[in-house]
Amino acid sequence: MGLSLVRLGAFLMLFGFIASPAFADTLYHTFVIQEAPYTRLCNNTKNILTVNGSYPGPTLYAHRGDTIFVTVINNGNKNITIHWHGIDQPRDPWSDGPEYITQCPIQVGANFTQRVQITEEEGTVWWHAHSDFDRTTVHGAIVIYPKLKTTYPFPKPDGEFILILGEWWNQDVTQVYETAVLTGADPVPSDANTINGQPGDFAPCSANDTFKVQVEQGKRYLLRVINSAMSNEFFFAVAGHNVTVVGSDGSYTKPYVNEYIMITPGQTFDLLLEANQFLNSSASYRYYIYATPFFDGSTALSRDPNVTVAILEYKTNGTMPSTVPVTTSLPEFFNTTAAAAFIDGLRSLASSEHPVNVPKTIDEHMFITLSVNEVECPKNETCGGIFGTRFGASLNNASFQNPVTLIDVLDAYYSSISGVYTTDFPDRPPVYFNFTADIPFNQSFTSKSTKVKVLEYNTTVEIVFQGTNLLTGENHPMHLHGQSFYVVGRGFGIYDNTTDPLSYNLVDPPFENTVGVPKNGWAAVRFRAANPGVWFMHCHYDRHTLWGMDTVFITKNGNGTNAQIMRPPPNRPPC
């Protein structure tokens, strides 16, 4: 299976790939990519890609300050990459994972040891495949506890549960991806939504395998909720119970009590739940945990509308008759007001132990429009997009495509290889118009490029993401690798650079790595580019990334060793 742990440590130390002694601990894991048979929805058993045969994959546990080395061995049927979502990876983009951005995929039969360096994160983040549509089944949680000899900034829970929201296709997901690439059409929607890989009671042939958690009356539990879905946002709730939000995207929040949350693809939430409902023998001891889809876009777009459930059960002193769990009502599918109301209540903890550092002066102002577009159908081909074209997507009408050369962006940048990308990503859209109105079709076309944005080290950046109504308007979960950002403002309509900044929260804005930009609305984020490297930014709807709603930020080196990209690891995958 490769090097022993001792030899591996010596090997990594020799090549400068070992963590600082200041880190609390160094942990080692092996991820074996392999096919495994799974059955859902009365369907015939099919093979899916997994890590170590499990779906969802294994959970990584660590404390803030630890370093994890993960050796990924690809025994699957295709090339693949793994990304550590929400981990900043200081100075080490080599281990970040997006294919053809920071590495070439790990080839079948090969392996790659990646370093997961946990510095600022605390709470729940996650890992997932970052190639094709592989993250459908190749994903899992990362649980980051407080530093040793410290504790949570909230009452210590008596137990915890991980709840990963996802999707299931009866069809082979690689075939779904390849068909979308070939035809330019919208990928077919999933057949079920899932909690920890299970569709739940309301789906065909699924009741017996519904995921269950057990709690005890009077105790407090931490729910670690992750949205790994490819296409769906969710309202999430536990029937009969409120939840208290205490963390989001690996950062603590001010305690925030609500009946439900809204979670977009890529996001994580830490929720406290008080088990206080099973008071006597006449009370119900079973409650549904619900995830119902939320979608604020066009009804012409296909989505999987299926509700998925798990079950929360109270432990009892004796045998209880099986009863139907208590139900609850959640906001409806298109309830944008309910989604916005929840998001508006999120605030960073902003305590002395967990301070905020919102940039107050800005060096780089960017205004980025998010659009679903058309791309011309090649001659003599039949395309499955709208009006016989191919679907595209863009940022400021630049539709990103992976380099066509056999080299990734990071290698090209580090080795000063030309012809792989261009450095002319625009800070503004090429044309201003009424972004939220019905837009003439002659504005809907885009073209492919490899335009990236270069930032000087320690630059302060503000990005205003503006949703548009080109072809279809909908929420866009924008995710940035390499750093989190402060979400200082959100709103509906077209952003006004005179009046809207007056409403910014510069005191305790949420600190996130994924922000939902509302349909026909905007979101403003701020961050300091103090992590040298090559960092992907993309919509976390995978079909939008496939179509080109992404770009790359290159943060240049600063002065001194601690402000420069680390040397590349010796075993990085070849193209």
Coordinates of C-alpha atoms in Angstrom, one line a residue:
M1 CA 0.0 0.0 0.0
G2 CA 3.0 2.3 -0.2
L3 CA 5.4 3.9 2.2
S4 CA 5.2 3.3 6.0
L5 CA 4.2 6.2 8.1
V6 CA 7.7 6.8 9.3
R7 CA 9.2 6.5 5.9
L8 CA 6.4 8.7 4.5
G9 CA 7.2 11.4 7.1
A10 CA 10.9 11.3 6.3
F11 CA 10.1 11.4 2.6
L12 CA 7.8 14.4 2.9
M13 CA 10.2 16.2 5.2
L14 CA 13.0 15.7 2.7
F15 CA 11.0 17.6 0.0
G16 CA 9.8 20.4 2.3
F17 CA 6.3 19.0 2.4
I18 CA 5.9 18.7 6.2
A19 CA 4.0 21.0 8.6
S20 CA 5.6 23.5 11.0
P21 CA 6.3 22.0 14.5
A22 CA 3.8 24.5 15.8
F23 CA 1.0 22.3 14.6
A24 CA -0.6 20.2 17.4
D25 CA -0.5 16.9 15.6
T26 CA 0.1 15.2 12.3
L27 CA -2.4 12.7 11.1
Y28 CA -2.3 10.2 8.3
H29 CA -5.1 8.6 6.2
T30 CA -5.5 6.6 3.1
F31 CA -8.3 7.2 0.6
V32 CA -8.8 4.3 -1.8
I33 CA -10.9 5.3 -4.8
Q34 CA -12.8 2.2 -5.8
E35 CA -16.1 1.1 -7.3
A36 CA -18.6 -0.5 -4.9
P37 CA -22.2 -1.8 -5.5
Y38 CA -25.1 0.2 -4.1
T39 CA -28.9 -0.1 -4.5
R40 CA -31.4 2.7 -4.2
L41 CA -35.0 3.4 -5.2
C42 CA -35.9 -0.2 -6.2
N43 CA -33.3 0.1 -8.9
N44 CA -31.0 -2.7 -9.9
T45 CA -27.7 -2.5 -8.0
K46 CA -25.1 -0.4 -9.7
N47 CA -21.4 0.4 -9.1
I48 CA -20.6 3.8 -7.9
L49 CA -17.3 5.5 -7.2
T50 CA -16.5 5.6 -3.5
V51 CA -13.7 6.2 -1.0
N52 CA -12.8 3.0 0.9
G53 CA -16.1 1.5 -0.3
S54 CA -18.3 3.8 1.7
Y55 CA -21.0 6.3 0.5
P56 CA -20.8 8.9 1.9
G57 CA -17.1 8.6 2.5
P58 CA -15.1 8.5 5.7
T59 CA -15.1 11.5 8.1
L60 CA -11.7 13.1 8.9
Y61 CA -11.4 14.3 12.5
A62 CA -8.8 16.8 13.7
H63 CA -8.2 19.8 16.0
R64 CA -7.5 23.3 14.8
G65 CA -3.8 23.4 14.2
D66 CA -3.4 19.8 13.0
T67 CA -2.1 18.7 9.7
I68 CA -3.5 15.7 7.8
F69 CA -1.7 13.8 5.1
V70 CA -4.1 11.9 2.9
T71 CA -2.7 9.4 0.4
V72 CA -5.3 9.1 -2.4
I73 CA -4.9 5.7 -4.2
N74 CA -6.9 5.6 -7.4
N75 CA -8.2 2.0 -7.9
G76 CA -11.3 3.3 -9.6
N77 CA -12.3 3.3 -13.3
K78 CA -11.4 6.9 -14.2
N79 CA -9.0 9.7 -13.4
I80 CA -10.1 11.8 -10.4
T81 CA -9.1 14.6 -8.0
I82 CA -10.0 15.4 -4.3
H83 CA -10.6 18.9 -2.9
W84 CA -10.6 19.9 0.8
H85 CA -13.5 22.3 0.7
G86 CA -13.2 25.2 3.2
I87 CA -9.6 24.5 4.0
D88 CA -7.4 27.5 3.1
Q89 CA -4.3 25.4 2.4
P90 CA -1.9 28.3 3.2
R91 CA 0.9 28.6 0.6
D92 CA 0.1 25.1 -0.7
P93 CA -2.2 25.2 -3.7
W94 CA -0.6 21.9 -4.8
S95 CA -2.9 20.0 -2.5
D96 CA -6.1 21.9 -3.3
G97 CA -7.5 19.6 -5.9
P98 CA -9.5 21.1 -8.8
E99 CA -8.6 19.3 -12.0
Y100 CA -6.5 21.3 -14.5
I101 CA -6.4 24.3 -12.1
T102 CA -4.0 23.1 -9.4
Q103 CA -3.3 19.6 -10.6
C104 CA -3.8 17.1 -13.2
P105 CA -6.1 14.2 -12.2
I106 CA -4.8 11.2 -10.4
Q107 CA -4.6 8.5 -13.0
V108 CA -6.1 5.0 -12.6
G109 CA -3.5 2.9 -10.8
A110 CA -1.6 5.9 -9.4
N111 CA -1.6 7.7 -6.1
F112 CA -1.0 11.2 -4.7
T113 CA -0.3 12.3 -1.1
Q114 CA -2.1 15.6 -0.3
R115 CA -1.6 17.8 2.7
V116 CA -4.6 19.2 4.5
Q117 CA -3.3 22.1 6.7
I118 CA -5.8 23.3 9.3
T119 CA -5.0 26.7 10.5
E120 CA -8.0 29.1 10.9
E121 CA -10.9 26.7 10.4
E122 CA -12.9 25.4 13.3
G123 CA -16.2 23.5 13.0
T124 CA -17.5 21.6 10.0
V125 CA -16.1 21.6 6.5
W126 CA -15.9 18.8 4.0
W127 CA -14.0 17.0 1.2
H128 CA -15.2 16.0 -2.2
A129 CA -14.0 15.0 -5.7
H130 CA -13.3 17.9 -7.9
S131 CA -13.4 16.3 -11.3
D132 CA -16.3 15.8 -13.7
F133 CA -19.5 15.0 -11.7
D134 CA -17.6 12.6 -9.4
R135 CA -18.5 14.4 -6.1
T136 CA -22.0 12.9 -6.4
T137 CA -20.8 9.9 -4.5
V138 CA -17.2 10.8 -3.6
H139 CA -17.5 13.1 -0.6
G140 CA -17.4 13.2 3.2
A141 CA -17.1 15.4 6.3
I142 CA -14.1 17.1 8.0
V143 CA -14.8 17.7 11.7
I144 CA -12.4 20.3 13.2
Y145 CA -12.5 20.5 17.0
P146 CA -11.2 23.5 18.9
K147 CA -7.4 23.7 19.6
L148 CA -6.3 21.4 22.4
K149 CA -6.9 22.9 25.9
T150 CA -9.6 25.2 24.5
T151 CA -13.3 24.6 24.1
Y152 CA -16.4 25.7 22.1
P153 CA -17.7 29.2 22.4
F154 CA -21.1 27.6 23.2
P155 CA -22.3 25.0 25.7
K156 CA -20.5 21.7 25.1
P157 CA -22.8 19.2 23.3
D158 CA -23.5 15.7 24.8
G159 CA -23.2 14.2 21.3
E160 CA -23.0 15.0 17.6
F161 CA -24.3 13.8 14.3
I162 CA -23.2 14.4 10.7
L163 CA -26.0 14.9 8.2
I164 CA -24.8 15.2 4.5
L165 CA -27.5 16.3 2.0
G166 CA -27.0 15.0 -1.5
E167 CA -28.6 13.5 -4.6
W168 CA -28.9 10.1 -6.2
W169 CA -29.1 9.2 -9.9
N170 CA -30.3 5.8 -11.1
Q171 CA -28.3 6.5 -14.2
D172 CA -24.5 6.2 -14.2
V173 CA -23.3 9.7 -13.2
T174 CA -20.3 9.6 -15.6
Q175 CA -22.8 9.0 -18.4
V176 CA -24.9 12.0 -17.2
Y177 CA -21.8 14.1 -17.4
E178 CA -20.6 12.9 -20.7
T179 CA -24.0 13.3 -22.3
A180 CA -24.1 16.9 -21.1
V181 CA -20.6 17.6 -22.5
L182 CA -21.5 16.0 -25.8
T183 CA -24.9 17.7 -26.4
G184 CA -24.5 21.0 -24.6
A185 CA -27.8 20.2 -22.8
D186 CA -28.8 20.6 -19.2
P187 CA -27.9 17.4 -17.3
V188 CA -30.8 15.2 -16.4
P189 CA -32.0 15.9 -12.8
S190 CA -31.4 13.4 -10.0
D191 CA -33.9 10.8 -9.1
A192 CA -33.8 11.4 -5.4
N193 CA -32.4 13.8 -2.8
T194 CA -30.7 12.1 0.1
I195 CA -29.5 12.4 3.7
N196 CA -26.3 10.4 4.3
G197 CA -26.9 8.6 1.1
Q198 CA -30.5 7.5 1.8
P199 CA -33.6 9.0 0.1
G200 CA -35.8 8.3 3.2
D201 CA -39.3 7.2 4.0
F202 CA -41.2 9.0 1.2
A203 CA -39.1 7.5 -1.7
P204 CA -39.9 4.1 -3.3
C205 CA -38.3 1.1 -1.6
S206 CA -36.4 3.3 0.9
A207 CA -38.2 3.3 4.2
N208 CA -36.3 0.4 5.7
D209 CA -33.0 2.2 5.1
T210 CA -33.9 5.7 6.3
F211 CA -31.0 7.2 8.2
K212 CA -31.8 7.4 12.0
V213 CA -30.2 9.2 14.9
Q214 CA -30.9 8.5 18.6
V215 CA -31.0 11.1 21.3
E216 CA -31.7 11.2 25.0
Q217 CA -34.3 13.5 26.7
G218 CA -32.7 16.6 28.2
K219 CA -29.4 16.4 26.4
R220 CA -27.9 18.7 23.8
Y221 CA -26.6 17.7 20.4
L222 CA -24.5 19.3 17.6
L223 CA -25.8 18.6 14.1
R224 CA -23.1 19.1 11.4
V225 CA -25.1 19.7 8.2
I226 CA -23.3 19.7 4.8
N227 CA -24.9 20.3 1.4
S228 CA -23.0 18.1 -1.1
A229 CA -25.8 18.3 -3.7
M230 CA -24.9 19.0 -7.3
S231 CA -28.0 21.1 -8.1
N232 CA -30.3 21.6 -5.1
E233 CA -30.5 24.1 -2.3
F234 CA -32.5 22.9 0.8
F235 CA -34.6 24.1 3.6
F236 CA -33.6 21.9 6.5
A237 CA -35.4 21.4 9.8
V238 CA -36.1 18.9 12.6
A239 CA -39.8 18.5 13.3
G240 CA -40.9 19.6 16.8
H241 CA -37.5 21.3 17.5
N242 CA -35.8 24.6 16.9
V243 CA -32.2 24.7 16.0
T244 CA -29.5 27.2 17.0
V245 CA -27.0 28.1 14.4
V246 CA -23.5 28.3 16.0
G247 CA -21.2 27.9 13.0
S248 CA -21.1 28.1 9.2
D249 CA -18.3 27.1 6.8
G250 CA -15.8 26.3 9.5
S251 CA -16.3 29.6 11.4
Y252 CA -18.4 30.4 14.5
T253 CA -21.5 32.5 14.4
K254 CA -23.5 34.4 17.0
P255 CA -26.1 31.9 18.3
Y256 CA -29.1 32.2 16.1
V257 CA -32.3 30.3 16.9
N258 CA -34.7 29.4 14.1
E259 CA -37.2 26.8 13.0
Y260 CA -35.3 26.0 9.8
I261 CA -32.1 26.8 7.8
M262 CA -31.5 27.3 4.1
I263 CA -28.3 25.7 2.9
T264 CA -26.8 26.1 -0.6
P265 CA -24.5 23.6 -2.3
G266 CA -21.1 23.8 -0.8
Q267 CA -22.2 25.3 2.5
T268 CA -22.0 23.7 6.0
F269 CA -23.8 24.7 9.2
D270 CA -23.3 23.7 12.8
L271 CA -26.6 23.5 14.7
L272 CA -27.3 22.9 18.4
L273 CA -30.5 20.9 19.1
E274 CA -32.0 20.5 22.5
A275 CA -33.6 17.1 22.9
N276 CA -36.5 18.3 25.0
Q277 CA -39.7 16.8 23.5
F278 CA -40.0 13.3 24.9
L279 CA -41.3 14.4 28.3
N280 CA -43.5 11.4 29.1
S281 CA -44.8 8.1 27.7
S282 CA -47.6 9.8 25.9
A283 CA -45.2 12.1 23.9
S284 CA -44.0 11.0 20.5
Y285 CA -40.5 9.7 20.5
R286 CA -39.9 9.9 16.7
Y287 CA -39.5 13.1 14.6
Y288 CA -38.7 13.6 11.0
I289 CA -35.5 15.4 9.9
Y290 CA -36.5 17.2 6.7
A291 CA -34.6 18.5 3.7
T292 CA -36.9 20.1 1.1
P293 CA -35.6 21.7 -2.0
F294 CA -35.5 25.4 -2.5
F295 CA -35.3 26.9 -5.9
D296 CA -35.7 30.5 -6.9
G297 CA -35.2 30.2 -10.7
S298 CA -37.2 29.6 -13.8
T299 CA -39.8 26.8 -13.9
A300 CA -38.4 25.9 -17.3
L301 CA -35.3 24.5 -15.6
S302 CA -35.4 20.9 -14.4
R303 CA -34.8 20.2 -10.7
D304 CA -35.3 17.2 -8.4
P305 CA -38.2 18.3 -6.2
N306 CA -38.3 15.3 -3.9
V307 CA -38.3 15.7 -0.2
T308 CA -35.8 13.6 1.7
V309 CA -36.0 12.7 5.4
A310 CA -34.1 11.1 8.2
I311 CA -35.5 10.2 11.6
L312 CA -34.6 11.5 15.1
E313 CA -35.6 9.0 17.8
Y314 CA -35.6 9.4 21.6
K315 CA -34.1 6.5 23.5
T316 CA -36.6 4.9 25.8
N317 CA -36.5 2.6 28.8
G318 CA -38.6 0.0 27.1
T319 CA -39.8 -1.2 23.7
M320 CA -41.9 1.4 22.0
P321 CA -44.4 0.6 19.2
S322 CA -43.2 1.9 15.8
T323 CA -45.1 5.1 15.1
V324 CA -45.1 7.5 12.2
P325 CA -42.6 10.3 13.1
V326 CA -43.9 13.8 13.8
T327 CA -44.0 15.9 10.7
T328 CA -43.4 19.6 10.2
S329 CA -44.0 22.2 7.4
L330 CA -41.2 24.0 5.7
P331 CA -41.2 27.0 3.4
E332 CA -42.4 26.1 -0.1
F333 CA -40.1 25.3 -3.1
F334 CA -40.0 28.9 -4.4
N335 CA -40.2 30.8 -1.1
T336 CA -37.4 33.4 -1.7
T337 CA -38.6 35.5 1.2
A338 CA -38.1 32.7 3.7
A339 CA -34.6 31.9 2.3
A340 CA -33.6 35.6 2.5
A341 CA -35.0 35.9 6.1
F342 CA -32.8 33.1 7.3
I343 CA -29.7 34.3 5.6
D344 CA -30.2 37.9 6.9
G345 CA -29.9 36.6 10.5
L346 CA -26.4 35.2 10.2
R347 CA -23.6 37.1 12.0
S348 CA -20.0 36.2 12.9
L349 CA -19.3 35.6 16.5
A350 CA -16.9 38.6 16.6
S351 CA -15.5 37.8 20.1
S352 CA -12.1 38.4 21.6
E353 CA -11.2 34.7 21.0
H354 CA -12.7 34.7 17.5
P355 CA -12.4 38.2 16.2
V356 CA -13.3 39.5 12.8
N357 CA -11.0 41.5 10.5
V358 CA -13.1 43.0 7.8
P359 CA -11.0 45.0 5.3
K360 CA -12.1 48.6 5.6
T361 CA -10.1 50.1 2.7
I362 CA -10.2 48.3 -0.6
D363 CA -7.5 48.1 -3.2
E364 CA -9.3 46.1 -5.9
H365 CA -13.0 46.6 -6.6
M366 CA -14.6 44.0 -8.8
F367 CA -18.2 43.9 -10.1
I368 CA -18.9 40.4 -11.6
T369 CA -22.1 39.5 -13.4
L370 CA -23.3 35.9 -13.2
S371 CA -25.0 34.6 -16.3
V372 CA -26.4 31.5 -17.9
N373 CA -25.6 31.9 -21.6
E374 CA -25.7 30.3 -25.0
V375 CA -22.7 29.0 -27.0
E376 CA -23.0 28.6 -30.8
C377 CA -23.6 25.0 -31.9
P378 CA -20.8 23.8 -34.1
K379 CA -21.7 23.2 -37.8
N380 CA -23.1 19.8 -38.6
E381 CA -23.8 19.0 -35.0
T382 CA -27.1 18.8 -33.1
C383 CA -27.1 20.6 -29.7
G384 CA -29.4 20.1 -26.8
G385 CA -29.3 23.6 -25.3
I386 CA -31.9 26.3 -25.6
F387 CA -32.9 27.2 -29.2
G388 CA -30.6 24.5 -30.6
T389 CA -27.5 26.0 -29.2
R390 CA -25.2 24.8 -26.3
F391 CA -25.7 26.0 -22.8
G392 CA -22.9 28.2 -21.5
A393 CA -22.3 30.3 -18.4
S394 CA -20.0 33.2 -17.6
L395 CA -18.6 35.7 -15.2
N396 CA -18.6 39.2 -16.9
N397 CA -19.3 37.3 -20.1
A398 CA -16.0 35.4 -19.9
S399 CA -16.8 31.7 -20.0
F400 CA -13.9 29.8 -18.5
Q401 CA -12.7 26.5 -19.9
N402 CA -9.9 24.3 -18.6
P403 CA -6.6 24.7 -20.5
V404 CA -6.4 22.6 -23.6
T405 CA -2.7 22.1 -23.1
L406 CA -1.5 19.1 -21.1
I407 CA -0.6 21.3 -18.1
D408 CA -2.6 22.8 -15.3
V409 CA -2.8 26.5 -14.4
L410 CA -0.7 26.2 -11.2
D411 CA 2.2 24.4 -13.0
A412 CA 2.1 27.0 -15.8
Y413 CA 2.2 29.9 -13.3
Y414 CA 4.9 28.4 -11.1
S415 CA 7.1 27.5 -14.0
S416 CA 6.3 30.6 -16.1
I417 CA 4.9 28.6 -19.0
S418 CA 3.1 30.7 -21.5
G419 CA 0.0 29.9 -23.6
V420 CA -1.9 28.1 -20.9
Y421 CA -4.0 31.1 -19.6
T422 CA -4.4 34.8 -20.1
T423 CA -4.4 37.4 -17.3
D424 CA -7.1 39.6 -18.7
F425 CA -10.2 38.6 -16.6
P426 CA -12.3 41.7 -16.6
D427 CA -13.2 43.6 -13.4
R428 CA -16.4 44.8 -15.0
P429 CA -18.9 43.4 -17.5
P430 CA -18.3 44.5 -21.1
V431 CA -21.8 45.9 -21.4
Y432 CA -24.1 47.4 -18.8
F433 CA -27.9 46.8 -19.2
N434 CA -30.9 46.1 -17.0
F435 CA -29.4 42.9 -15.6
T436 CA -32.7 41.7 -13.9
A437 CA -35.1 42.4 -16.7
D438 CA -36.1 40.3 -19.7
I439 CA -33.0 40.6 -21.8
P440 CA -32.7 40.5 -25.6
F441 CA -31.3 37.2 -26.9
N442 CA -28.5 39.0 -28.7
Q443 CA -27.0 39.6 -25.3
S444 CA -27.0 36.0 -24.3
F445 CA -24.1 34.6 -26.3
T446 CA -20.6 34.1 -24.7
S447 CA -17.3 32.6 -25.9
K448 CA -14.8 30.4 -24.2
S449 CA -11.5 31.6 -22.7
T450 CA -8.9 30.9 -20.0
K451 CA -9.0 34.4 -18.5
V452 CA -7.7 34.7 -14.9
K453 CA -7.3 37.5 -12.4
V454 CA -3.9 38.3 -10.9
L455 CA -3.7 39.9 -7.4
E456 CA -0.7 41.5 -5.7
Y457 CA 0.1 39.9 -2.3
N458 CA -1.9 41.4 0.6
T459 CA -4.3 43.2 -1.7
T460 CA -7.7 43.9 -0.2
V461 CA -10.5 42.9 -2.5
E462 CA -14.2 43.6 -2.8
I463 CA -16.3 41.6 -5.2
V464 CA -19.9 42.4 -5.9
F465 CA -21.6 39.4 -7.5
Q466 CA -24.6 40.5 -9.6
G467 CA -27.1 38.0 -10.7
T468 CA -28.6 38.4 -14.2
N469 CA -31.7 37.2 -16.0
L470 CA -29.9 36.1 -19.2
L471 CA -31.8 33.0 -20.4
T472 CA -32.6 32.0 -16.8
G473 CA -32.1 33.8 -13.5
E474 CA -31.5 31.7 -10.3
N475 CA -29.5 31.7 -7.1
H476 CA -25.8 31.1 -7.6
P477 CA -23.7 29.6 -4.8
M478 CA -20.2 31.1 -5.4
H479 CA -17.3 29.4 -3.8
L480 CA -13.7 30.6 -3.5
H481 CA -10.8 28.3 -2.8
G482 CA -7.8 29.4 -0.8
Q483 CA -9.5 31.8 1.6
S484 CA -12.9 32.6 3.1
F485 CA -14.5 36.0 2.8
Y486 CA -16.8 38.3 4.7
V487 CA -20.3 38.6 3.2
V488 CA -20.8 42.3 3.9
G489 CA -24.0 42.9 2.0
R490 CA -26.8 41.2 0.0
G491 CA -29.8 42.5 -1.8
F492 CA -32.3 42.2 -4.6
G493 CA -32.3 44.1 -7.9
I494 CA -29.3 45.8 -9.5
Y495 CA -26.5 46.8 -7.1
D496 CA -26.2 50.6 -6.6
N497 CA -22.6 51.5 -5.8
T498 CA -23.7 54.8 -4.2
T499 CA -26.5 53.7 -1.8
D500 CA -26.0 49.9 -1.2
P501 CA -22.5 50.2 0.5
L502 CA -24.3 52.4 3.1
S503 CA -26.0 49.2 4.3
Y504 CA -22.9 47.0 4.6
N505 CA -22.2 45.2 7.8
L506 CA -18.6 45.8 8.6
V507 CA -18.9 44.9 12.3
D508 CA -19.9 41.2 12.4
P509 CA -20.6 39.9 8.8
P510 CA -20.7 36.1 8.3
F511 CA -17.3 34.6 7.4
E512 CA -17.9 32.1 4.6
N513 CA -16.3 30.3 1.7
T514 CA -19.6 29.9 -0.3
V515 CA -22.2 32.6 -0.7
G516 CA -25.6 32.3 -2.3
V517 CA -26.2 35.2 -4.8
P518 CA -30.0 35.5 -5.0
K519 CA -31.9 35.4 -8.2
N520 CA -31.9 38.9 -9.8
G521 CA -29.9 40.2 -6.8
W522 CA -26.4 40.7 -5.6
A523 CA -24.0 39.8 -2.8
A524 CA -20.8 41.8 -1.8
V525 CA -17.8 40.0 -0.2
R526 CA -14.5 41.2 1.0
F527 CA -11.2 39.4 1.7
R528 CA -7.5 40.0 1.9
A529 CA -5.4 38.2 -0.7
A530 CA -2.7 37.0 1.7
N531 CA -2.5 33.4 0.6
P532 CA 0.0 33.1 -2.4
G533 CA -1.1 30.6 -5.0
V534 CA -3.6 29.7 -7.7
W535 CA -7.1 29.6 -6.4
F536 CA -10.3 28.5 -8.2
M537 CA -13.5 30.5 -7.9
H538 CA -16.7 28.9 -9.3
C539 CA -20.4 28.4 -8.9
H540 CA -21.1 25.3 -6.8
Y541 CA -23.8 24.1 -9.2
D542 CA -21.7 21.7 -11.1
R543 CA -23.5 22.2 -14.4
H544 CA -22.7 25.9 -14.2
T545 CA -19.0 25.1 -13.6
L546 CA -19.2 22.7 -16.6
W547 CA -20.6 25.6 -18.7
G548 CA -18.0 28.1 -17.6
M549 CA -19.2 30.1 -14.5
D550 CA -15.7 30.1 -13.0
T551 CA -12.3 31.7 -13.1
V552 CA -9.0 31.6 -11.3
F553 CA -7.4 34.1 -8.8
I554 CA -3.6 34.1 -8.8
T555 CA -2.2 35.7 -5.7
K556 CA 1.4 36.6 -6.2
N557 CA 4.2 36.0 -3.7
G558 CA 5.0 38.5 -1.1
N559 CA 8.3 39.2 0.6
G560 CA 9.8 36.5 2.8
T561 CA 9.5 32.7 2.9
N562 CA 6.2 32.7 4.7
A563 CA 4.6 34.8 2.0
Q564 CA 5.6 32.6 -0.9
I565 CA 4.1 29.5 -2.5
M566 CA 5.7 26.3 -1.2
R567 CA 7.7 24.1 -3.5
P568 CA 5.7 21.5 -5.5
P569 CA 5.5 18.0 -4.1
P570 CA 7.6 15.4 -5.9
N571 CA 4.8 13.0 -6.6
R572 CA 2.2 15.3 -8.1
P573 CA 0.1 13.6 -10.9
P574 CA 1.3 14.1 -14.5
C575 CA -1.1 15.0 -17.2

